Tab-separated table of C-alpha atoms in Angstrom:
chain	number	residue	atom	x	y	z
A	1	UNK	CA	2.224	24.395	11.261
A	2	UNK	CA	3.521	21.364	9.384
A	3	UNK	CA	6.029	19.145	11.181
A	4	UNK	CA	7.682	18.188	7.900
A	5	UNK	CA	8.520	20.289	4.890
A	6	UNK	CA	6.133	19.300	2.090
A	7	UNK	CA	7.780	17.160	-0.583
A	8	UNK	CA	4.708	16.677	-2.772
A	9	UNK	CA	3.383	19.233	-5.217
A	10	UNK	CA	0.483	21.379	-3.982
A	11	UNK	CA	-2.058	19.402	-6.075
A	12	UNK	CA	-0.824	15.991	-4.883
A	13	UNK	CA	-0.795	17.188	-1.294
A	14	UNK	CA	-4.371	18.467	-1.560
A	15	UNK	CA	-5.456	15.104	-3.040
A	16	UNK	CA	-3.793	13.257	-0.164
A	17	UNK	CA	-5.332	15.568	2.443
A	18	UNK	CA	-8.776	15.077	0.903
A	19	UNK	CA	-8.301	11.304	0.584
A	20	UNK	CA	-7.482	10.961	4.282
A	21	UNK	CA	-10.177	13.372	5.478
A	22	UNK	CA	-12.621	10.691	6.698
A	23	UNK	CA	-9.887	8.787	8.546
A	24	UNK	CA	-8.567	11.949	10.143
A	25	UNK	CA	-11.998	13.224	11.223
A	26	UNK	CA	-12.872	9.862	12.778
A	27	UNK	CA	-9.504	9.526	14.513
A	28	UNK	CA	-9.454	13.002	16.043
A	29	UNK	CA	-13.088	12.713	17.106
A	30	UNK	CA	-12.145	9.621	19.116
A	31	UNK	CA	-8.910	11.216	20.373
A	32	UNK	CA	-10.774	14.274	21.683
A	33	UNK	CA	-13.056	12.026	23.728
A	34	UNK	CA	-10.055	10.041	24.995
A	35	UNK	CA	-8.408	13.115	26.532
A	36	UNK	CA	-11.562	15.032	27.510
A	37	UNK	CA	-11.135	16.658	30.911
A	38	UNK	CA	-7.510	15.522	31.171
A	39	UNK	CA	-4.495	17.829	31.205
A	40	UNK	CA	-1.827	15.167	31.717
A	41	UNK	CA	-1.014	11.968	29.821
A	42	UNK	CA	-1.589	9.306	32.488
A	43	UNK	CA	-2.477	5.605	32.507
A	44	UNK	CA	-6.151	6.305	31.838
A	45	UNK	CA	-5.346	8.504	28.820
A	46	UNK	CA	-2.980	5.816	27.479
A	47	UNK	CA	-5.657	3.136	27.925
A	48	UNK	CA	-8.126	5.332	26.035
A	49	UNK	CA	-5.529	6.063	23.355
A	50	UNK	CA	-4.940	2.333	22.926
A	51	UNK	CA	-8.648	1.879	22.239
A	52	UNK	CA	-8.636	4.802	19.767
A	53	UNK	CA	-5.760	3.281	17.780
A	54	UNK	CA	-7.231	-0.232	17.726
A	55	UNK	CA	-10.663	1.026	16.628
A	56	UNK	CA	-8.927	3.132	13.948
A	57	UNK	CA	-7.628	-0.117	12.391
A	58	UNK	CA	-3.998	0.432	13.309
A	59	UNK	CA	-3.979	-3.150	14.619
A	60	UNK	CA	-3.297	-4.527	18.098
A	61	UNK	CA	0.424	-5.284	17.743
A	62	UNK	CA	1.272	-1.926	16.194
A	63	UNK	CA	-0.918	-0.108	18.723
A	64	UNK	CA	0.987	-1.738	21.607
A	65	UNK	CA	4.287	-0.617	20.063
A	66	UNK	CA	3.061	2.977	19.778
A	67	UNK	CA	1.712	2.994	23.356
A	68	UNK	CA	5.023	1.559	24.620
A	69	UNK	CA	6.968	4.310	22.869
A	70	UNK	CA	4.740	7.016	24.341
A	71	UNK	CA	5.011	5.447	27.834
A	72	UNK	CA	8.807	5.639	27.533
A	73	UNK	CA	8.589	9.312	26.628
A	74	UNK	CA	6.238	10.039	29.519
A	75	UNK	CA	8.680	8.341	31.933
A	76	UNK	CA	11.641	10.166	30.458
A	77	UNK	CA	9.997	13.607	30.372
A	78	UNK	CA	8.277	13.118	33.777
A	79	UNK	CA	5.323	15.218	32.647
A	80	UNK	CA	3.491	15.344	29.346
A	81	UNK	CA	0.392	17.450	28.743
A	82	UNK	CA	-2.475	16.067	26.647
A	83	UNK	CA	-2.085	19.017	24.256
A	84	UNK	CA	1.259	17.502	23.219
A	85	UNK	CA	-0.282	14.123	22.370
A	86	UNK	CA	-0.954	14.929	18.711
A	87	UNK	CA	2.686	15.957	18.150
A	88	UNK	CA	4.052	12.943	20.044
A	89	UNK	CA	1.800	10.492	18.176
A	90	UNK	CA	2.859	12.036	14.893
A	91	UNK	CA	6.553	11.654	15.694
A	92	UNK	CA	6.262	8.089	16.987
A	93	UNK	CA	4.192	6.870	14.036
A	94	UNK	CA	6.619	8.510	11.584
A	95	UNK	CA	9.438	6.761	13.457
A	96	UNK	CA	7.637	3.434	13.240
A	97	UNK	CA	7.066	3.805	9.492
A	98	UNK	CA	10.721	4.759	9.031
A	99	UNK	CA	11.713	1.274	10.180
A	100	UNK	CA	9.998	-0.191	7.106
A	101	UNK	CA	10.275	2.686	4.645
A	102	UNK	CA	13.883	3.574	4.027
A	103	UNK	CA	13.211	5.511	0.842
A	104	UNK	CA	11.769	8.975	0.387
A	105	UNK	CA	10.274	8.411	-3.044
A	106	UNK	CA	7.535	10.664	-4.322
A	107	UNK	CA	7.766	9.704	-7.997
A	108	UNK	CA	6.877	6.621	-10.026
A	109	UNK	CA	10.360	5.296	-10.746
A	110	UNK	CA	11.992	1.972	-11.617
A	111	UNK	CA	15.473	0.561	-11.013
A	112	UNK	CA	17.810	1.071	-13.956
A	113	UNK	CA	19.715	-2.165	-13.329
A	114	UNK	CA	17.533	-4.389	-15.519
A	115	UNK	CA	15.055	-4.268	-18.373
A	116	UNK	CA	12.228	-5.093	-18.485
A	117	UNK	CA	11.227	-4.579	-14.858
A	118	UNK	CA	8.640	-7.291	-14.164
A	119	UNK	CA	5.918	-6.644	-11.575
A	120	UNK	CA	3.583	-9.493	-10.644
A	121	UNK	CA	0.418	-8.047	-9.087
A	122	UNK	CA	-1.523	-10.168	-6.577
A	123	UNK	CA	-4.608	-9.653	-4.411
A	124	UNK	CA	-8.158	-10.921	-3.944
A	125	UNK	CA	-10.926	-9.991	-6.352
A	126	UNK	CA	-12.556	-6.632	-5.678
A	127	UNK	CA	-9.643	-4.853	-4.005
A	128	UNK	CA	-8.921	-2.661	-7.024
A	129	UNK	CA	-6.110	-4.819	-8.426
A	130	UNK	CA	-6.877	-4.323	-12.122
A	131	UNK	CA	-7.560	-0.608	-11.616
A	132	UNK	CA	-4.216	-0.248	-9.807
A	133	UNK	CA	-2.455	-1.962	-12.728
A	134	UNK	CA	-4.156	0.427	-15.169
A	135	UNK	CA	-3.226	3.496	-13.127
A	136	UNK	CA	0.370	2.294	-12.743
A	137	UNK	CA	0.577	1.723	-16.504
A	138	UNK	CA	-0.565	5.319	-17.067
A	139	UNK	CA	1.958	6.727	-14.575
A	140	UNK	CA	4.846	4.735	-16.060
A	141	UNK	CA	3.834	5.637	-19.619
A	142	UNK	CA	3.700	9.329	-18.664
A	143	UNK	CA	7.323	8.928	-17.550
A	144	UNK	CA	8.180	7.927	-21.102
A	145	UNK	CA	8.481	4.209	-20.310
A	146	UNK	CA	7.300	1.402	-22.589
A	147	UNK	CA	4.699	-0.682	-20.734
A	148	UNK	CA	3.223	-4.123	-21.478
A	149	UNK	CA	0.270	-5.648	-19.599
A	150	UNK	CA	-0.315	-9.367	-19.100
A	151	UNK	CA	-3.870	-10.616	-18.412
A	152	UNK	CA	-2.846	-13.481	-16.131
A	153	UNK	CA	-6.156	-13.657	-14.239
A	154	UNK	CA	-7.648	-16.186	-16.637
A	155	UNK	CA	-10.077	-17.470	-14.000
A	156	UNK	CA	-12.587	-14.687	-14.737
A	157	UNK	CA	-13.518	-13.358	-18.179
A	158	UNK	CA	-14.399	-10.026	-16.520
A	159	UNK	CA	-10.812	-9.624	-15.311
A	160	UNK	CA	-9.432	-10.027	-18.832
A	161	UNK	CA	-12.026	-7.616	-20.245
A	162	UNK	CA	-11.394	-5.028	-17.523
A	163	UNK	CA	-7.641	-5.090	-18.077
A	164	UNK	CA	-8.181	-4.726	-21.815
A	165	UNK	CA	-10.324	-1.629	-21.184
A	166	UNK	CA	-7.431	-0.122	-19.212
A	167	UNK	CA	-4.892	-1.098	-21.898
A	168	UNK	CA	-7.005	0.721	-24.508
A	169	UNK	CA	-7.555	3.701	-22.235
A	170	UNK	CA	-3.860	4.120	-21.485
A	171	UNK	CA	-2.863	3.009	-25.008
A	172	UNK	CA	-0.416	0.261	-24.041
A	173	UNK	CA	-0.192	-3.297	-25.452
A	174	UNK	CA	-1.840	-6.195	-23.642
A	175	UNK	CA	-1.115	-9.914	-23.957
A	176	UNK	CA	-4.130	-12.126	-23.268
A	177	UNK	CA	-5.592	-15.554	-23.927
A	178	UNK	CA	-9.099	-16.885	-23.545
A	179	UNK	CA	-10.691	-17.500	-20.152
A	180	UNK	CA	-9.517	-20.751	-18.575
A	181	UNK	CA	-6.075	-20.618	-20.207
A	182	UNK	CA	-2.955	-21.411	-18.198
A	183	UNK	CA	-1.886	-18.193	-16.381
A	184	UNK	CA	1.784	-19.243	-16.646
A	185	UNK	CA	1.392	-19.447	-20.429
A	186	UNK	CA	0.042	-15.871	-20.484
A	187	UNK	CA	2.983	-14.687	-18.357
A	188	UNK	CA	5.443	-16.473	-20.676
A	189	UNK	CA	3.912	-14.862	-23.784
A	190	UNK	CA	3.810	-11.444	-22.090
A	191	UNK	CA	7.502	-11.499	-21.219
A	192	UNK	CA	8.485	-12.747	-24.668
A	193	UNK	CA	6.497	-9.898	-26.194
A	194	UNK	CA	8.024	-7.365	-23.770
A	195	UNK	CA	11.590	-8.501	-24.509
A	196	UNK	CA	10.974	-8.440	-28.264
A	197	UNK	CA	9.482	-4.944	-27.971
A	198	UNK	CA	12.309	-3.687	-25.707
A	199	UNK	CA	9.725	-2.737	-23.056
A	200	UNK	CA	10.764	-1.062	-19.801
A	201	UNK	CA	8.113	-2.454	-17.481
A	202	UNK	CA	5.735	-5.431	-17.457
A	203	UNK	CA	2.659	-5.612	-15.221
A	204	UNK	CA	1.236	-9.120	-14.834
A	205	UNK	CA	-2.254	-9.543	-13.366
A	206	UNK	CA	-2.944	-12.780	-11.441
A	207	UNK	CA	-6.021	-14.643	-10.183
A	208	UNK	CA	-7.310	-13.383	-6.848
A	209	UNK	CA	-9.092	-16.361	-5.381
A	210	UNK	CA	-8.113	-17.399	-1.868
A	211	UNK	CA	-10.490	-20.305	-1.280
A	212	UNK	CA	-7.668	-22.799	-1.717
A	213	UNK	CA	-4.309	-21.458	-0.567
A	214	UNK	CA	-2.405	-24.526	-1.776
A	215	UNK	CA	-3.681	-24.039	-5.330
A	216	UNK	CA	-2.935	-20.322	-5.168
A	217	UNK	CA	0.603	-20.983	-3.918
A	218	UNK	CA	1.232	-23.591	-6.616
A	219	UNK	CA	-0.166	-21.342	-9.346
A	220	UNK	CA	1.908	-18.296	-8.341
A	221	UNK	CA	5.042	-20.455	-8.038
A	222	UNK	CA	4.444	-21.888	-11.504
A	223	UNK	CA	3.921	-18.412	-12.996
A	224	UNK	CA	7.236	-17.318	-11.465
A	225	UNK	CA	9.121	-20.371	-12.766
A	226	UNK	CA	7.797	-19.955	-16.285
A	227	UNK	CA	8.601	-16.214	-16.322
A	228	UNK	CA	12.188	-17.020	-15.363
A	229	UNK	CA	12.617	-19.001	-18.588
A	230	UNK	CA	12.380	-15.655	-20.392
A	231	UNK	CA	13.723	-13.195	-17.796
A	232	UNK	CA	15.899	-15.172	-15.327
A	233	UNK	CA	15.355	-12.943	-12.270
A	234	UNK	CA	11.646	-12.238	-12.853
A	235	UNK	CA	9.509	-11.137	-11.178
A	236	UNK	CA	11.521	-8.250	-9.775
A	237	UNK	CA	8.601	-7.198	-7.649
A	238	UNK	CA	5.499	-8.898	-6.224
A	239	UNK	CA	2.969	-6.165	-5.472
A	240	UNK	CA	0.078	-7.083	-3.166
A	241	UNK	CA	-2.995	-4.859	-3.573
A	242	UNK	CA	-5.172	-4.453	-0.462
A	243	UNK	CA	-8.498	-2.659	-0.028
A	244	UNK	CA	-7.975	-0.154	2.783
A	245	UNK	CA	-11.731	0.185	3.331
A	246	UNK	CA	-11.903	-3.391	4.654
A	247	UNK	CA	-9.807	-2.531	7.720
A	248	UNK	CA	-8.858	-5.663	9.634
A	249	UNK	CA	-9.784	-7.901	6.707
A	250	UNK	CA	-6.870	-6.344	4.815
A	251	UNK	CA	-4.550	-7.721	7.553
A	252	UNK	CA	-5.951	-11.214	6.964
A	253	UNK	CA	-5.459	-10.922	3.202
A	254	UNK	CA	-1.887	-9.744	3.715
A	255	UNK	CA	-1.281	-12.708	6.024
A	256	UNK	CA	-2.568	-15.244	3.491
A	257	UNK	CA	-0.743	-13.797	0.491
A	258	UNK	CA	2.566	-13.465	2.316
A	259	UNK	CA	2.252	-17.181	3.088
A	260	UNK	CA	1.416	-18.003	-0.541
A	261	UNK	CA	4.199	-16.014	-2.189
A	262	UNK	CA	7.075	-13.663	-1.443
A	263	UNK	CA	5.398	-10.244	-1.407
A	264	UNK	CA	7.888	-7.385	-1.798
A	265	UNK	CA	5.636	-4.311	-1.787
A	266	UNK	CA	2.064	-3.235	-1.031
A	267	UNK	CA	-0.556	-0.969	-2.579
A	268	UNK	CA	-3.433	0.101	-0.309
A	269	UNK	CA	-6.478	1.301	-2.243
A	270	UNK	CA	-9.805	3.055	-1.542
A	271	UNK	CA	-8.547	5.131	1.385
A	272	UNK	CA	-10.681	8.089	0.321
A	273	UNK	CA	-13.993	6.302	0.906
A	274	UNK	CA	-13.293	5.097	4.414
A	275	UNK	CA	-12.294	6.115	7.928
A	276	UNK	CA	-9.864	3.198	8.099
A	277	UNK	CA	-6.660	4.948	6.923
A	278	UNK	CA	-4.887	3.738	10.071
A	279	UNK	CA	-4.645	0.327	8.389
A	280	UNK	CA	-1.689	1.638	6.333
A	281	UNK	CA	0.312	2.175	9.541
A	282	UNK	CA	-0.511	-1.262	10.972
A	283	UNK	CA	0.056	-3.284	7.804
A	284	UNK	CA	3.334	-1.531	7.053
A	285	UNK	CA	4.613	-2.214	10.564
A	286	UNK	CA	3.242	-5.722	11.098
A	287	UNK	CA	4.400	-7.280	7.846
A	288	UNK	CA	7.614	-5.265	7.472
A	289	UNK	CA	6.798	-4.892	3.779
A	290	UNK	CA	6.885	-1.351	2.397
A	291	UNK	CA	3.636	0.253	1.301
A	292	UNK	CA	4.644	1.539	-2.131
A	293	UNK	CA	1.392	3.043	-3.419
A	294	UNK	CA	-1.858	4.332	-1.934
A	295	UNK	CA	-5.172	5.021	-3.661
A	296	UNK	CA	-6.815	8.220	-2.428
A	297	UNK	CA	-9.441	8.791	-5.141
A	298	UNK	CA	-11.088	7.539	-8.313
A	299	UNK	CA	-8.942	9.429	-10.834
A	300	UNK	CA	-5.829	8.058	-12.538
A	301	UNK	CA	-3.739	10.699	-10.764
A	302	UNK	CA	-5.168	9.629	-7.396
A	303	UNK	CA	-2.859	6.626	-7.154
A	304	UNK	CA	0.124	8.090	-5.311
A	305	UNK	CA	3.566	6.865	-4.402
A	306	UNK	CA	3.381	6.382	-0.640
A	307	UNK	CA	5.622	8.788	1.223
A	308	UNK	CA	5.650	8.273	4.984
A	309	UNK	CA	6.351	11.928	5.782
A	310	UNK	CA	3.530	13.258	3.635
A	311	UNK	CA	1.111	10.587	4.873
A	312	UNK	CA	1.758	11.301	8.561
A	313	UNK	CA	1.714	15.050	7.895
A	314	UNK	CA	-1.697	14.826	6.169
A	315	UNK	CA	-3.108	12.467	8.792
A	316	UNK	CA	-2.104	14.637	11.766
A	317	UNK	CA	-2.322	18.102	10.258
A	318	UNK	CA	-5.400	19.694	11.817
């Protein structure tokens, strides 16, 4: 029986369930071993649970918070059977996510207070950044919004080409220059084009190299400054794309990018191909930045707005 009333449509819920299947199977396999032969949640069970959470890529700091919360409940309730552990974990993780995620969004929506809404997308190469931009463009266009793409990753010709493929596929305009051009110049041209075209949303791709954080920081700062010459409060959102299949490496990427620029939201991709779905819980908690989107499949429709209730429900619904 589901703890929460489903908010998603049946199709979206099935996609989410399927996308988290590997993570769930791995997690509950470990959890079963952790409580084997035990009827009561005691110190040994909590120690084993701690190991389960850490090895499920929830992260050490977040794991300790969850264990602390469960310890408090055990003390308060005096006795807690191991059969209740699934329900308790579910409630405590939902509570933890609620501290970061105040909204209950399930749809691809934008604030109506300004136009265009400018989203600068950051992340290392290979995380699915360009694909996420393409899928977002499709979702926004399907909402009836006018979308413009900016090929600001001028460091790699492949990045420009890949974004152009998505622009053609989704049938939205793209602003690009040749490889090696100034990314800030591309951003400037993109915003000018978007304003002239009365666009609703602008998605700007950026270079993903992390080998020199100072250069990355300077480049992203320059892109922001130049954008503000056209749209004074741009970017309205800095979306960091992380590859969920890399587990703890995604934490490191989040750490470096939050140092380099002011990240306001996260997209965690490739959750369907991995047993590391717990990373969403840890990253959301540790960085106190809301996970806005999750990728749970290859299809355009498989990029979903992250909803904490549906995620926890899918993860713990066995």
